[in-house]
C-alpha positions as a Python dict, from the first residue, in 0.01 Angstrom:
ca = {
    (1, 'X'): (0, 0, 0),
    (2, 'X'): (252, -7, 256),
    (3, 'X'): (454, -300, 339),
    (4, 'X'): (297, -342, 667),
    (5, 'X'): (-52, -353, 507),
    (6, 'X'): (62, -597, 254),
    (7, 'X'): (206, -818, 534),
    (8, 'X'): (-113, -801, 709),
    (9, 'X'): (-312, -891, 406),
    (10, 'X'): (-89, -1176, 337),
    (11, 'X'): (-101, -1301, 706),
    (12, 'X'): (-489, -1267, 679),
    (13, 'X'): (-509, -1446, 345),
    (14, 'X'): (-279, -1728, 493),
    (15, 'X'): (-487, -1744, 798),
    (16, 'X'): (-801, -1770, 591),
    (17, 'X'): (-651, -2031, 377),
    (18, 'X'): (-516, -2230, 665),
    (19, 'X'): (-868, -2198, 832),
    (20, 'X'): (-1027, -2316, 514),
    (21, 'X'): (-800, -2624, 488),
    (22, 'X'): (-876, -2700, 856),
    (23, 'X'): (-1243, -2681, 806),
    (24, 'X'): (-1218, -2896, 488),
    (25, 'X'): (-1017, -3145, 688),
    (26, 'X'): (-1255, -3146, 971),
    (27, 'X'): (-1546, -3213, 736),
    (28, 'X'): (-1354, -3492, 566),
    (29, 'X'): (-1270, -3647, 903),
    (30, 'X'): (-1638, -3622, 1004),
    (31, 'X'): (-1745, -3793, 698),
    (32, 'X'): (-1483, -4063, 741),
    (33, 'X'): (-1615, -4114, 1105),
    (34, 'X'): (-1978, -4138, 970),
    (35, 'X'): (-1867, -4400, 708),
    (36, 'X'): (-1676, -4594, 959),
    (37, 'X'): (-1973, -4582, 1216),
    (38, 'X'): (-2212, -4684, 932),
    (39, 'X'): (-1977, -4988, 864),
    (40, 'X'): (-1955, -5092, 1222),
    (41, 'X'): (-2340, -5050, 1253),
    (42, 'X'): (-2390, -5262, 936),
    (43, 'X'): (-2155, -5532, 1068),
    (44, 'X'): (-2306, -5529, 1405),
    (45, 'X'): (-2664, -5553, 1250),
    (46, 'X'): (-2568, -5843, 1036),
    (47, 'X'): (-2411, -6028, 1332),
    (48, 'X'): (-2721, -5962, 1537),
    (49, 'X'): (-2958, -6075, 1243),
    (50, 'X'): (-2762, -6392, 1227),
    (51, 'X'): (-2762, -6448, 1592),
    (52, 'X'): (-3130, -6403, 1613),
    (53, 'X'): (-3192, -6624, 1334),
    (54, 'X'): (-2983, -6898, 1514),
    (55, 'X'): (-3170, -6836, 1829),
    (56, 'X'): (-3506, -6884, 1657),
    (57, 'X'): (-3373, -7194, 1491),
    (58, 'X'): (-3264, -7339, 1835),
    (59, 'X'): (-3590, -7240, 2005),
    (60, 'X'): (-3789, -7417, 1719),
    (61, 'X'): (-3574, -7712, 1764),
    (62, 'X'): (-3625, -7717, 2133),
    (63, 'X'): (-3995, -7658, 2101),
    (64, 'X'): (-4011, -7964, 1867),
    (65, 'X'): (-3814, -8179, 2112),
    (66, 'X'): (-4047, -8071, 2396),
    (67, 'X'): (-4351, -8168, 2175),
    (68, 'X'): (-4185, -8504, 2086),
    (69, 'X'): (-4124, -8557, 2470),
    (70, 'X'): (-4474, -8460, 2562),
    (71, 'X'): (-4607, -8700, 2304),
    (72, 'X'): (-4369, -8991, 2432),
    (73, 'X'): (-4500, -8912, 2798),
    (74, 'X'): (-4876, -8911, 2672),
    (75, 'X'): (-4815, -9235, 2482),
    (76, 'X'): (-4661, -9401, 2790),
    (77, 'X'): (-4949, -9291, 3012),
    (78, 'X'): (-5207, -9400, 2764),
    (79, 'X'): (-5036, -9743, 2729),
    (80, 'X'): (-5020, -9764, 3103),
    (81, 'X'): (-5385, -9682, 3150),
    (82, 'X'): (-5497, -9913, 2872),
    (83, 'X'): (-5282, -10205, 3012),
    (84, 'X'): (-5404, -10140, 3359),
    (85, 'X'): (-5782, -10147, 3244),
    (86, 'X'): (-5705, -10480, 3066),
    (87, 'X'): (-5549, -10629, 3384),
    (88, 'X'): (-5843, -10525, 3602),
    (89, 'X'): (-6068, -10671, 3344),
    (90, 'X'): (-5886, -10998, 3334),
    (91, 'X'): (-5890, -11013, 3713),
    (92, 'X'): (-6262, -10937, 3713),
    (93, 'X'): (-6327, -11218, 3445),
    (94, 'X'): (-6114, -11475, 3660),
    (95, 'X'): (-6300, -11396, 3975),
    (96, 'X'): (-6632, -11424, 3799),
    (97, 'X'): (-6525, -11764, 3652),
    (98, 'X'): (-6416, -11870, 4000),
    (99, 'X'): (-6750, -11781, 4146),
    (100, 'X'): (-6947, -11936, 3853),
    (101, 'X'): (-6745, -12261, 3884),
    (102, 'X'): (-6593, -12242, 3530),
    (103, 'X'): (-6242, -12188, 3674),
    (104, 'X'): (-6093, -12387, 3964),
    (105, 'X'): (-5759, -12346, 4111),
    (106, 'X'): (-5577, -12661, 4235),
    (107, 'X'): (-5246, -12726, 4429),
    (108, 'X'): (-5033, -13031, 4440),
    (109, 'X'): (-5055, -13217, 4773),
    (110, 'X'): (-4844, -13489, 4913),
    (111, 'X'): (-4967, -13849, 4858),
    (112, 'X'): (-5105, -14025, 5172),
    (113, 'X'): (-4868, -14291, 5317),
    (114, 'X'): (-4963, -14662, 5242),
    (115, 'X'): (-5109, -14883, 5512),
    (116, 'X'): (-4901, -14920, 5831),
    (117, 'X'): (-4710, -14602, 5778),
    (118, 'X'): (-4505, -14738, 5475),
    (119, 'X'): (-4427, -14504, 5193),
    (120, 'X'): (-4474, -14806, 4952),
    (121, 'X'): (-4823, -14882, 4827),
    (122, 'X'): (-4988, -15201, 4911),
    (123, 'X'): (-4996, -15447, 4621),
    (124, 'X'): (-5324, -15443, 4446),
    (125, 'X'): (-5533, -15271, 4206),
    (126, 'X'): (-5479, -14920, 4367),
    (127, 'X'): (-5336, -14622, 4156),
    (128, 'X'): (-5159, -14442, 4441),
    (129, 'X'): (-4855, -14269, 4282),
    (130, 'X'): (-4907, -14408, 3934),
    (131, 'X'): (-5160, -14155, 3789),
    (132, 'X'): (-4948, -13828, 3853),
    (133, 'X'): (-4961, -13585, 4142),
    (134, 'X'): (-5255, -13570, 4379),
    (135, 'X'): (-5425, -13235, 4370),
    (136, 'X'): (-5656, -13038, 4595),
    (137, 'X'): (-5899, -12769, 4493),
    (138, 'X'): (-5875, -12434, 4668),
    (139, 'X'): (-6183, -12278, 4807),
    (140, 'X'): (-6351, -11975, 4616),
    (141, 'X'): (-6224, -11729, 4881),
    (142, 'X'): (-5863, -11863, 4867),
    (143, 'X'): (-5883, -11861, 4491),
    (144, 'X'): (-6018, -11500, 4477),
    (145, 'X'): (-5738, -11377, 4706),
    (146, 'X'): (-5463, -11548, 4493),
    (147, 'X'): (-5604, -11393, 4182),
    (148, 'X'): (-5618, -11050, 4337),
    (149, 'X'): (-5276, -11097, 4467),
    (150, 'X'): (-5155, -11198, 4111),
    (151, 'X'): (-5338, -10906, 3968),
    (152, 'X'): (-5173, -10671, 4209),
    (153, 'X'): (-4825, -10805, 4107),
    (154, 'X'): (-4923, -10762, 3738),
    (155, 'X'): (-5026, -10407, 3824),
    (156, 'X'): (-4683, -10332, 3984),
    (157, 'X'): (-4510, -10482, 3668),
    (158, 'X'): (-4720, -10240, 3447),
    (159, 'X'): (-4635, -9949, 3663),
    (160, 'X'): (-4272, -10027, 3649),
    (161, 'X'): (-4289, -10074, 3270),
    (162, 'X'): (-4453, -9723, 3248),
    (163, 'X'): (-4178, -9582, 3467),
    (164, 'X'): (-3920, -9733, 3242),
    (165, 'X'): (-4084, -9574, 2934),
    (166, 'X'): (-4080, -9241, 3114),
    (167, 'X'): (-3702, -9274, 3198),
    (168, 'X'): (-3630, -9388, 2841),
    (169, 'X'): (-3811, -9082, 2703),
    (170, 'X'): (-3624, -8854, 2955),
    (171, 'X'): (-3304, -9006, 2853),
    (172, 'X'): (-3388, -8966, 2491),
    (173, 'X'): (-3458, -8602, 2529),
    (174, 'X'): (-3135, -8548, 2732),
    (175, 'X'): (-2934, -8730, 2492),
    (176, 'X'): (-3057, -8504, 2210),
    (177, 'X'): (-2975, -8184, 2381),
}
């Protein structure tokens, strides 16, 4: 074999050896990339799983608070409706008692002046000013009107109380968030 053939064979063998090392290095680099990518994916999947668990927990808590708020609203409404029903029944009973004569409304009135325009009573057996205030009985219509007016005022109080319950429930929910 000639020197040039030997040199050519050495160059070819060196080239093959370099090519083999290069291919082996590329294979190892590719395996390293796959391992690193797998580690990244595992880390990202773990973070996503943890985040999804936290989201589920927060949603469940929020749904529970929503249910509690809805229950508070329903309770406030039911109490208002019940109180309103009792108020109307009390008004109807009072008006029925007025009409039947079992209930009478009276108002204080000024005592009449004594004889001759004097505010002092004439001496004698009279009881002016000594037995308490003088009272006058209201008519059935006036009594019904006043009872109705008082009942309307009570209904407004009940409505305001129900509104306060709603505001308290809303503030409670907002404070928990």
